[in-house]
Coordinates of C-alpha atoms in Angstrom, one line a residue:
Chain H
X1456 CA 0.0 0.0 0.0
X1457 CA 1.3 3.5 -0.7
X1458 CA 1.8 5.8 1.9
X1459 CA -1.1 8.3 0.0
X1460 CA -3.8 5.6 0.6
X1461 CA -2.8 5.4 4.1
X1462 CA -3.2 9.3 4.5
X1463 CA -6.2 9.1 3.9
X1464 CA -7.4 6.3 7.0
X1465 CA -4.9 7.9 9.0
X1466 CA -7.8 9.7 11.1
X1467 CA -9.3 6.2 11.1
X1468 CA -6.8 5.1 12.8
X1469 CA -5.9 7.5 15.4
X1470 CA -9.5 7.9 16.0
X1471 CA -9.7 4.2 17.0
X1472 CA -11.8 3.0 14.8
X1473 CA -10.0 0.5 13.2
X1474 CA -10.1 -3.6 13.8
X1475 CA -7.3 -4.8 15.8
X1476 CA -6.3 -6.6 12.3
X1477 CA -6.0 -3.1 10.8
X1478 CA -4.7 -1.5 13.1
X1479 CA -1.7 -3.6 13.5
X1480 CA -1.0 -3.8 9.6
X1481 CA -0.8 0.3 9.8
X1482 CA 1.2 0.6 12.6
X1483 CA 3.4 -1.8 11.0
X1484 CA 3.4 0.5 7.9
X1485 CA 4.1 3.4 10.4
X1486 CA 7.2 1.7 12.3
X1487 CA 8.6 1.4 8.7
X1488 CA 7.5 5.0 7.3
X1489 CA 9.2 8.2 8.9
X1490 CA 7.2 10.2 6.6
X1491 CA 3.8 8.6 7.7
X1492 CA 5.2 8.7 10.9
X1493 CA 5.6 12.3 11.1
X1494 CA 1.9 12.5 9.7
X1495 CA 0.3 10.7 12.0
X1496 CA 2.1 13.0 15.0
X1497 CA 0.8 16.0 13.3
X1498 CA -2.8 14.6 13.2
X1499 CA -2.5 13.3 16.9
X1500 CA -1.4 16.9 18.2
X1501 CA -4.1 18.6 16.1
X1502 CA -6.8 16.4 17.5
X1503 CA -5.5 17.7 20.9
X1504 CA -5.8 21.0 20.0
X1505 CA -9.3 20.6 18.4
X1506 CA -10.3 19.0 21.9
X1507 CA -8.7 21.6 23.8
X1508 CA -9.3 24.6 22.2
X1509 CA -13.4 23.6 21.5
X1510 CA -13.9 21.9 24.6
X1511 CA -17.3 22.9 25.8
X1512 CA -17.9 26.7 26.9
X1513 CA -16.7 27.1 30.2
X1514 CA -20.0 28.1 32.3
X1515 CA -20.0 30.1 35.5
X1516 CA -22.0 28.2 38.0
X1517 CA -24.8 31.2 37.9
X1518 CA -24.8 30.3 34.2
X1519 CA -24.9 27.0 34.3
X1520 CA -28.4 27.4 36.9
X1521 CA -29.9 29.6 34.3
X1522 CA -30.1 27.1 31.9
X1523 CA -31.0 24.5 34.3
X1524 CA -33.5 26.4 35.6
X1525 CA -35.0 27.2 31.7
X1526 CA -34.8 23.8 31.1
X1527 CA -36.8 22.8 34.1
X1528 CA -39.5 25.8 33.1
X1529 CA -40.1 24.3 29.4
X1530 CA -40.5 20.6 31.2
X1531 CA -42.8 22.1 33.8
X1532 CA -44.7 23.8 31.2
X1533 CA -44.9 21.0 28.5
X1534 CA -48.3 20.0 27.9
X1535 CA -49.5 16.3 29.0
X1536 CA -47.9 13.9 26.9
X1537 CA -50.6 12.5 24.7
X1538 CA -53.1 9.6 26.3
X1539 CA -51.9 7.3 23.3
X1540 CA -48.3 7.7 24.5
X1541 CA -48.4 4.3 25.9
X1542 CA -49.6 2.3 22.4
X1543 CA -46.9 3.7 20.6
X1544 CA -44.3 1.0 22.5
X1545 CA -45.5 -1.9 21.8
X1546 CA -45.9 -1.1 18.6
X1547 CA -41.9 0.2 18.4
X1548 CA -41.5 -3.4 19.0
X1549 CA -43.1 -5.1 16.3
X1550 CA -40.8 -2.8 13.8
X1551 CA -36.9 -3.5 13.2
X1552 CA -34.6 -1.0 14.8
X1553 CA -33.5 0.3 11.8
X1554 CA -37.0 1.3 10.7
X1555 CA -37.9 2.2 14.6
X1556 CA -35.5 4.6 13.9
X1557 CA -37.0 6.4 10.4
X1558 CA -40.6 6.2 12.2
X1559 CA -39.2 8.2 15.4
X1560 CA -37.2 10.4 13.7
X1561 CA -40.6 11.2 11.3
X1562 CA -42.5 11.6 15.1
X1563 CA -40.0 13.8 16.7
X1564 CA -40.2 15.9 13.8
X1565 CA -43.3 15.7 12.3
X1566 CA -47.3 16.4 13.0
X1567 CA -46.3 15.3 16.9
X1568 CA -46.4 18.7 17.8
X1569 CA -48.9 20.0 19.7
X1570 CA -48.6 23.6 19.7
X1571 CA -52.1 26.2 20.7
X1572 CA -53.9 27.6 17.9
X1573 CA -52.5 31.2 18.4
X1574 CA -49.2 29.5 16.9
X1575 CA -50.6 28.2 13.6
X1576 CA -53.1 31.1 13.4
X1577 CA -50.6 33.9 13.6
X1578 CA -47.9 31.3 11.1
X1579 CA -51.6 31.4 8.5
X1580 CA -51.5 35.4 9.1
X1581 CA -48.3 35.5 8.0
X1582 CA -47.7 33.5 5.5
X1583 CA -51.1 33.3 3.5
X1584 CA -51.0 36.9 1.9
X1585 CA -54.6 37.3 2.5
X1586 CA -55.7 40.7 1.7
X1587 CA -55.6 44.0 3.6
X1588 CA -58.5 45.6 4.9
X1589 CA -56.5 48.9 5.0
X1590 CA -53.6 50.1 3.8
X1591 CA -51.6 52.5 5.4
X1592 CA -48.2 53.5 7.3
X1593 CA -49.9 55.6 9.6
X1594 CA -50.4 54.0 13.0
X1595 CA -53.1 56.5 14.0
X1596 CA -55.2 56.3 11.0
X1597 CA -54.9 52.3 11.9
X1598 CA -55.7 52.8 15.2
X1599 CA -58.5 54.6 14.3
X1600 CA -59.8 51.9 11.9
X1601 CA -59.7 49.0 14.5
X1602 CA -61.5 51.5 16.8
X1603 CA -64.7 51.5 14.2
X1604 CA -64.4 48.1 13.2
X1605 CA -63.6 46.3 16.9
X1606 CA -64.8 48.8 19.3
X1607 CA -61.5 49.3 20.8
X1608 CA -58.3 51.2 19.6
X1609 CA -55.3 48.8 18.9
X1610 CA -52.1 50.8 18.6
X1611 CA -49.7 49.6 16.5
X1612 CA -46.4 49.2 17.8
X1613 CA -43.3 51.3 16.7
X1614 CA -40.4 49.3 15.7
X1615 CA -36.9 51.0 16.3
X1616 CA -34.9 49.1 13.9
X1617 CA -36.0 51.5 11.6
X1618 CA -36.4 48.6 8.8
X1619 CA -39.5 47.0 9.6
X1620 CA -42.5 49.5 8.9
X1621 CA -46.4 49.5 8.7
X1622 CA -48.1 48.2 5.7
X1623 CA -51.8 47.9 6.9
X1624 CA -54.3 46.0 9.2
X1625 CA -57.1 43.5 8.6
X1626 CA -59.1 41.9 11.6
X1627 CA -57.8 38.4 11.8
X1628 CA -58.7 35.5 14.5
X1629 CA -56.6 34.2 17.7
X1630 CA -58.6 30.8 19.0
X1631 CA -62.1 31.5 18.0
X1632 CA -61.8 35.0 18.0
X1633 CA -61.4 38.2 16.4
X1634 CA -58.2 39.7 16.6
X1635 CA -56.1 42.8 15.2
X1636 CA -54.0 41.4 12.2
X1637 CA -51.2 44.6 11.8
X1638 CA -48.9 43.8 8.9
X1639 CA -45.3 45.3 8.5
X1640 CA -42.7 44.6 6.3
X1641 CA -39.0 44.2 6.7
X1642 CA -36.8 44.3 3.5
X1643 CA -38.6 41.8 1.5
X1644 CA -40.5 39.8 4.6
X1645 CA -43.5 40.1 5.9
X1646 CA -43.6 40.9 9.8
X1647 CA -47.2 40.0 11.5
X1648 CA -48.3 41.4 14.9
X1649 CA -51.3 39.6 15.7
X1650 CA -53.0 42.1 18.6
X1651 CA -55.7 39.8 20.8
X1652 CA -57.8 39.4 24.3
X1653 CA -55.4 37.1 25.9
X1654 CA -58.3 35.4 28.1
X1655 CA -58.2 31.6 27.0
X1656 CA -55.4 31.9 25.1
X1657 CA -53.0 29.0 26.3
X1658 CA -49.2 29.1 25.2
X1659 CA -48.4 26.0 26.5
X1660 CA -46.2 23.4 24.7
X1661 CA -44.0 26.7 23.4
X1662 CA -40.4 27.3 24.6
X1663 CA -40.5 30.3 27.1
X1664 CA -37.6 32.9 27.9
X1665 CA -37.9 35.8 29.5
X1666 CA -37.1 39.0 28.3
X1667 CA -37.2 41.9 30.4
X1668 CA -38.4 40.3 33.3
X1669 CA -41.5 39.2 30.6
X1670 CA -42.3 35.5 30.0
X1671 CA -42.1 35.4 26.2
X1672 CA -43.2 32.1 24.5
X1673 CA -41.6 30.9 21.6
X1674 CA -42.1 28.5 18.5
X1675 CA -40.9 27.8 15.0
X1676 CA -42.4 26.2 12.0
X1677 CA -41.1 25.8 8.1
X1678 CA -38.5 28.6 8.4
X1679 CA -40.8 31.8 10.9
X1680 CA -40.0 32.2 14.1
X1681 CA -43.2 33.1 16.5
X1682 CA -43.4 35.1 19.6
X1683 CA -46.3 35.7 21.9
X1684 CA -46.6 37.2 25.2
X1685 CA -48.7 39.5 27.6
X1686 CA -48.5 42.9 28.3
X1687 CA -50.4 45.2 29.7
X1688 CA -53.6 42.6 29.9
X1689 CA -53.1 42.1 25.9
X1690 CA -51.8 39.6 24.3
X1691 CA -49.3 40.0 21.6
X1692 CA -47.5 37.5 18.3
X1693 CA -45.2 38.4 16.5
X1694 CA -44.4 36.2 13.4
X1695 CA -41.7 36.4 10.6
X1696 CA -39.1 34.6 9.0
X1697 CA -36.0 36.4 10.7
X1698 CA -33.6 35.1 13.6
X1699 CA -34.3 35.0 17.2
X1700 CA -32.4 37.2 18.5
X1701 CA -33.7 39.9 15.6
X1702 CA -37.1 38.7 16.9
X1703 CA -36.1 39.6 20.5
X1704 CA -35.9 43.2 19.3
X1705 CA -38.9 43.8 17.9
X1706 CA -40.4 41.9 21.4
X1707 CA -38.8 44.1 23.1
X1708 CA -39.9 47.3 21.1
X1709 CA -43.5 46.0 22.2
X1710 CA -42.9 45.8 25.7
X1711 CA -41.3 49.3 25.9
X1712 CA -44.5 50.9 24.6
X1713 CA -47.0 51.7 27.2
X1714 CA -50.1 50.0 26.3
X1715 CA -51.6 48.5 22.5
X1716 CA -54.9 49.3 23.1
X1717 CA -56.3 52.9 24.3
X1718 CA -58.8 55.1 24.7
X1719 CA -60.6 55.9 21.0
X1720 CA -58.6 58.6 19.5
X1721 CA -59.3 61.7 18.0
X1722 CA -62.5 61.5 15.5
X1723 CA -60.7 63.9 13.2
X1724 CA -58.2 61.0 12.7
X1725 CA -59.8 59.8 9.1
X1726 CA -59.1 56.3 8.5
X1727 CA -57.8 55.3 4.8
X1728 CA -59.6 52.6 3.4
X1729 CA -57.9 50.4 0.8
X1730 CA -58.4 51.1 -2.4
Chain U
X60 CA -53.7 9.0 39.2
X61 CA -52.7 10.4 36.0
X62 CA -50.5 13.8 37.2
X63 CA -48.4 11.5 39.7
X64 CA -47.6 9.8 36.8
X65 CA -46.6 12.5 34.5
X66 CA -45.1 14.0 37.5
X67 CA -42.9 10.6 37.8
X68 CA -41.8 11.0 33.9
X69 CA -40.6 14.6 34.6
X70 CA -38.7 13.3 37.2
X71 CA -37.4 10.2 35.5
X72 CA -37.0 12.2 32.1
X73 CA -34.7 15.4 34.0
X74 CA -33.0 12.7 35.5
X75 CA -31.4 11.8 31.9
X76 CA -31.2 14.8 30.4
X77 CA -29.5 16.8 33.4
X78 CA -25.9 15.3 33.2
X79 CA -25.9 16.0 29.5
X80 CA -27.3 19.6 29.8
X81 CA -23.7 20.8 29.3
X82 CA -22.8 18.9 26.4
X83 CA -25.9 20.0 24.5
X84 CA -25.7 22.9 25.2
X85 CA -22.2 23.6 24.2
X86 CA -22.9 21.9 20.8
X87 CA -25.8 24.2 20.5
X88 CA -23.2 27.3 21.0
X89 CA -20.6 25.9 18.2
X90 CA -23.9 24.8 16.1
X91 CA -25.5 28.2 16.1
X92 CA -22.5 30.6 17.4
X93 CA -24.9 32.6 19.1
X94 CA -25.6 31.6 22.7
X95 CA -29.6 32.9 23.0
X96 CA -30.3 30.7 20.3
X97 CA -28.1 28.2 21.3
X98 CA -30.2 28.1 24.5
X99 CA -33.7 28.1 22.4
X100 CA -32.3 25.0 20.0
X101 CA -31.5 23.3 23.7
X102 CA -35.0 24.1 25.3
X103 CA -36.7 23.0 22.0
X104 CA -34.5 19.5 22.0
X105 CA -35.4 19.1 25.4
X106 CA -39.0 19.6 24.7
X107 CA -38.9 17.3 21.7
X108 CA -37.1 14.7 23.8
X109 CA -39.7 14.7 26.8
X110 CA -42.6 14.5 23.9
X111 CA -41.0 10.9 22.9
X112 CA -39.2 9.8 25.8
X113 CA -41.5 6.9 25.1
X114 CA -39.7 5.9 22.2
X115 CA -36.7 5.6 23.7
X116 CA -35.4 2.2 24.8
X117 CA -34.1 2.0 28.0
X118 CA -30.7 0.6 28.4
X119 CA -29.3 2.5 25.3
X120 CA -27.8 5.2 24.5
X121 CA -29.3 7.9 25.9
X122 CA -26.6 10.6 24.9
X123 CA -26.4 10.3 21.4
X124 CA -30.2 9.4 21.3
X125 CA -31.0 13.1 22.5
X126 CA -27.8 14.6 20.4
X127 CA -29.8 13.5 17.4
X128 CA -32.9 15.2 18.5
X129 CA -30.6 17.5 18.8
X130 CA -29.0 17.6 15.4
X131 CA -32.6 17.4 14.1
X132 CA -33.7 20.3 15.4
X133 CA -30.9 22.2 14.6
X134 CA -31.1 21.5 10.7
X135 CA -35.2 21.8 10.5
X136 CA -34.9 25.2 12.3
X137 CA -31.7 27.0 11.0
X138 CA -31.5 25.7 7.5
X139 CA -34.6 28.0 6.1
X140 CA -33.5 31.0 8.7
X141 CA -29.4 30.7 7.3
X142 CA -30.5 30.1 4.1
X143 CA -29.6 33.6 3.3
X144 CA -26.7 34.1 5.5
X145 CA -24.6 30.8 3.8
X146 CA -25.6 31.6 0.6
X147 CA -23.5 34.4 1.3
X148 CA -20.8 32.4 3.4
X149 CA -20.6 29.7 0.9
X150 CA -19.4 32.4 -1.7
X151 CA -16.9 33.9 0.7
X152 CA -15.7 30.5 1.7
X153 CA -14.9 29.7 -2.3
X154 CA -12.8 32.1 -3.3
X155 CA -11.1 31.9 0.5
X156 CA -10.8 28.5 -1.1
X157 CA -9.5 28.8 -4.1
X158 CA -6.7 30.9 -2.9
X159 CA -5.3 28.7 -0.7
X160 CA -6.4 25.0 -2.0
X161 CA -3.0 23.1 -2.5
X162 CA -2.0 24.4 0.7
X163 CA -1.7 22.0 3.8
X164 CA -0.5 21.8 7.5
X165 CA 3.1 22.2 7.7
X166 CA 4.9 18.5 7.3
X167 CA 7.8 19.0 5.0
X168 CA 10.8 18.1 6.0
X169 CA 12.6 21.7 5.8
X170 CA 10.0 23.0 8.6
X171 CA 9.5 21.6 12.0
X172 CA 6.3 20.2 11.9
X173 CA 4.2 21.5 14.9
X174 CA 5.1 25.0 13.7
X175 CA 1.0 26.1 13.0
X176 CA -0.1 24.2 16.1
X177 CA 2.2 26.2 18.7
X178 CA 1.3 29.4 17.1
X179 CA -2.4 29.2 17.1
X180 CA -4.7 29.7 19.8
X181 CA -8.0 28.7 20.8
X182 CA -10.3 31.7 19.5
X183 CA -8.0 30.8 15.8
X184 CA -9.4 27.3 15.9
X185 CA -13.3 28.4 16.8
X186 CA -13.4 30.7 14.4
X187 CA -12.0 27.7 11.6
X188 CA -14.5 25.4 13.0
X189 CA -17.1 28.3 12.6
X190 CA -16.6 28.6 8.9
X191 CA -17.2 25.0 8.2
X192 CA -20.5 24.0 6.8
X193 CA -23.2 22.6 9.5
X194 CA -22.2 19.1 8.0
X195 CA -18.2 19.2 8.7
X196 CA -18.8 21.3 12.1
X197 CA -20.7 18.6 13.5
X198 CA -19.0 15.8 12.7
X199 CA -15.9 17.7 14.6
X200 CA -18.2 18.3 17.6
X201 CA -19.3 14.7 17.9
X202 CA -16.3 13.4 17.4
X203 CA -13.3 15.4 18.6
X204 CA -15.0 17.1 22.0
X205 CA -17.9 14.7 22.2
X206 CA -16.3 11.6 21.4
X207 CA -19.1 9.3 20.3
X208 CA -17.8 6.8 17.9
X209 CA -18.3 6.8 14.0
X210 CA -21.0 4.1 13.9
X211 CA -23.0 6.6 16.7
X212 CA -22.3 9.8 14.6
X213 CA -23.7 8.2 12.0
X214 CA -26.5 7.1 13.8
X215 CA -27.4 10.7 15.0
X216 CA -26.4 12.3 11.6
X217 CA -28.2 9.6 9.7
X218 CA -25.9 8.9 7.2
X219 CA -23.5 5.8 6.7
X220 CA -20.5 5.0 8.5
X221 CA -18.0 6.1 5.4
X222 CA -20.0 9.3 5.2
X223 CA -18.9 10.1 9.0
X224 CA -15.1 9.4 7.7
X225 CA -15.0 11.2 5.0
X226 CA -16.4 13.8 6.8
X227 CA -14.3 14.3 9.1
X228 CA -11.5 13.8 7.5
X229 CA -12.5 16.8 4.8
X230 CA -13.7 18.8 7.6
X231 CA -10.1 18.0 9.1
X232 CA -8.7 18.8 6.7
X233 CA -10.3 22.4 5.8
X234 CA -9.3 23.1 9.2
X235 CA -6.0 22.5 8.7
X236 CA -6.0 24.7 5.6
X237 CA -8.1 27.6 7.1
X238 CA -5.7 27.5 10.1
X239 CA -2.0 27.6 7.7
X240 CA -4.1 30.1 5.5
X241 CA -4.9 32.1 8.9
X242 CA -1.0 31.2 10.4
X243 CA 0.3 32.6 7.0
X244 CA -1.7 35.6 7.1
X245 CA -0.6 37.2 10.5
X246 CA 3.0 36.7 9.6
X247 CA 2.9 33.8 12.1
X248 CA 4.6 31.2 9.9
X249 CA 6.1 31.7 7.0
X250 CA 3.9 30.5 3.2
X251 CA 6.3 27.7 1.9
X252 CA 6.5 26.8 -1.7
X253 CA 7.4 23.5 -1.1
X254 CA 3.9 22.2 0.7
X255 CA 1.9 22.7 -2.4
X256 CA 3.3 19.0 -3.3
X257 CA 2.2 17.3 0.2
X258 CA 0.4 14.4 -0.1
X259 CA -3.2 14.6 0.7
X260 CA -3.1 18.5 0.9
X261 CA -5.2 18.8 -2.2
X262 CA -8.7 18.1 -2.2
X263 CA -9.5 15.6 -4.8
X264 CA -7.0 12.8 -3.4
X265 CA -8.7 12.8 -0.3
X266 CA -11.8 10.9 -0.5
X267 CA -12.1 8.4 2.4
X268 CA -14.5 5.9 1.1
X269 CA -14.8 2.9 4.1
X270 CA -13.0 0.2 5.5
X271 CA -13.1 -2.0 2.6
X272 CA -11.7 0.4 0.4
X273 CA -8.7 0.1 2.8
X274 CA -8.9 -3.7 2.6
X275 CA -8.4 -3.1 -1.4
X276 CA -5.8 -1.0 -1.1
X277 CA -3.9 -3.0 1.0
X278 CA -4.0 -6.0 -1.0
X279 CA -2.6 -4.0 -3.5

């Protein structure tokens, strides 16, 4: 064998991977090969290195709580597993592993999520493009819309990115009812903020973290990241196809403004109606 | 009747997934290099695993049956929400490749060997791990600070055990080039001529197929 063919199982081998038949025909080759020899050294103290250098994050104990402490929120939180739960074993058995696999893989990430309607009705908002009611950047003129059509005013929050502005409102649903639908956009994605009466609206099942000092609840689903959360005896999603931490920000926005719904406001406010 | 018994599967369930908590979570860092979503890709693994702790059997593995849960998670929920950011990457990481493709670790015989590995530090090896794709950067996670074996890498990464070699062994090896691209940049180390003709330094020769492949070539 030529010393390029070995280069190449050379990881094989100092990962231990090798049978012991192997692995004494290579370090034969190596006891006769300085050049292999050499390699193989190099290899070894790079794998040191790699273990060293990207050993896990080192944690301060407060830190290491924190999560701890998250972890044992989402648990607590976690909705009942399902009734069923207990069927699904026995039939695991009458499968082979290797398909026992494929089928829990398919579970773990497929319809086995039980997430509360305002997840998948504020993903629907989002995504389905469904007409405006009214069109306009103006968050008064909005407010002053939802005040006619809902009997309360829903103010639209402010983003301070100062990327993600108002498009327009239409009165969508949160459970089984009706809710403020406020559509922004950001670049070339759509931002929802889906404005409803938090009373029997559950977020259970959803990831929570807090953000100043508010439990926010999270979820994902097919690339949008979802948001909900009370404040101020509201309840608030926020829905859009942009990173966590970008969603954080315009969470936060929310909870720095005072209150989304208040008194009716001026009646010389004219609201724009869509064309 | 029923609560004291999910209460006694929250109990049993934290009581596996606490001493890994660490590990998960440290893979989430590397995996999303951002530690608030690090911690939301651990909370929603954790959640996942507790939804089908049913389905695992007990008396395995219960590490690397939550680190692909993991690994899951991580690829259903950050490939759409990248998508945009390593379009962009993968062009950067081209022509960062192109320019130094035929370039390896420093094993010639004119220059000591170790001379990259004593000049680079930690934060120099993240950052090469960071640039490789999801693919490559878990495969050096699992296998270099987690230390599963290949056959339960490929289990979690649900590919075949040659896959997980030649994996890591490109992913190695990009490393390695990233790192004497890095060394060579910051005057550390000198760029030498002569390593444009070690073995195994370009790309194409290095495709680890599996064990019988070795078997071949040893007959040979």
């Amino acid at each position: 064998m030529q010393c390029q063919d070995m280069e190449k199982f050379i990881h094989v081998y100092l990962d231990r991977e090798f049978a012991e038949e192997d692995r004494a025909d290579y370090e034969r080759h190596l006891a006769e090969c300085e050049q292999c020899r050499r390699l193989a050294r190099f290899e070894q103290r790079f794998k040191a290195q790699l273990k060293t250098s990207l050993a896990r994050p080192h944690l301060r104990l407060d830190e290491r709580e924190a999560i701890r402490a998250r972890v044992m929120q989402t648990l607590a939180e976690a909705p009942p597993l399902p009734a069923d739960h207990g069927t699904g074993r026995w039939i695991l058995r009458l499968v082979p592993a290797a398909a026992a696999a494929g089928v829990l893989m398919a579970l773990v990430l497929g319809r086995g999520d039980i997430q509360p309607a305002v997840v998948g009705q504020s993903l629907m908002a989002n995504t389905n493009n469904q007409p405006l009611e009214v069109r306009t950047k103006d968050p008064h003129a909005l407010q002053n819309w939802y005040h006619e059509k809902l009997g309360i005013a829903i103010v639209p929050p402010t983003f301070t990115d100062g990327r993600t502005s108002l498009v327009g409102g239409r009165i969508g649903q949160v459970e089984a009812k009706d809710a403020a639908h406020l559509l922004y956009s950001r670049g070339d994605k759509n931002i929802s903020v889906m404005v409803f009466h938090p009373e029997n609206v559950p977020f259970h099942g959803m990831v929570s973290r807090n953000i100043g000092s508010k439990n926010v609840y999270f979820s994902y689903s097919k690339g949008q990241n979802v948001a909900a959360f009370r404040h101020h005896g509201v309840g608030y999603s926020i829905t859009g196809a942009l990173p966590r931490h970008e969603l954080d920000a315009l969470v936060r926005d929310v909870l720095h403004q005072p209150s989304g719904i208040t008194e009716p406001p001026p009646l010389n406010a004219v609201p724009v109606k869509a064309p | 009747m029923l609560r004291k018994k999910e209460a006694r599967k929250k109990a049993e369930f934290e009581g596996l997934v606490m001493p890994h908590l660490e590990a998960l979570y440290g893979t989430a860092v590397r995996m999303t290099r951002n530690p608030q979503e690090a911690d939301d890709l651990l909370q929603d693994t954790c959640l996942k695993a507790y939804r089908f702790i049913d389905k695992f059997q007990r008396g395995t593995n219960f590490k690397a049956w939550i680190f692909k849960i993991l690994t899951n998670v991580f690829i259903n929920r950050y490939r759409k929400l990248q998508r945009d950011r390593q379009v962009r990457g993968q062009m950067e990481r081209e022509s960062h490749h192109a320019h130094i493709l035929g370039q390896g670790p420093t094993r010639d015989a004119q220059q000591p060997e170790e001379t990259i590995l004593d000049h680079l530090m930690s934060e120099d090896i993240t950052q090469a791990l960071e640039k490789l794709p999801p693919d490559f950067r878990m495969a050096i996670i699992l296998s270099d600070v987690e230390e599963f074996s290949y056959k339960e890498i490929a289990d979690i990464m649900d590919c075949p055990v040659g896959t997980v070699m030649s994996r890591l062994y490109r992913a190695r090896r990009q490393m390695q080039r990233l790192l004497y691209h890095h060394a060579v940049d910051r005057g550390l180390i000198e760029a030498d001529e002569a390593q444009e003709e070690i073995p195994g330094a370009s790309a194409k020769s290095a495709e680890v197929t599996d064990l019988a492949t070795y078997r071949n070539q040893k007959k040979r």
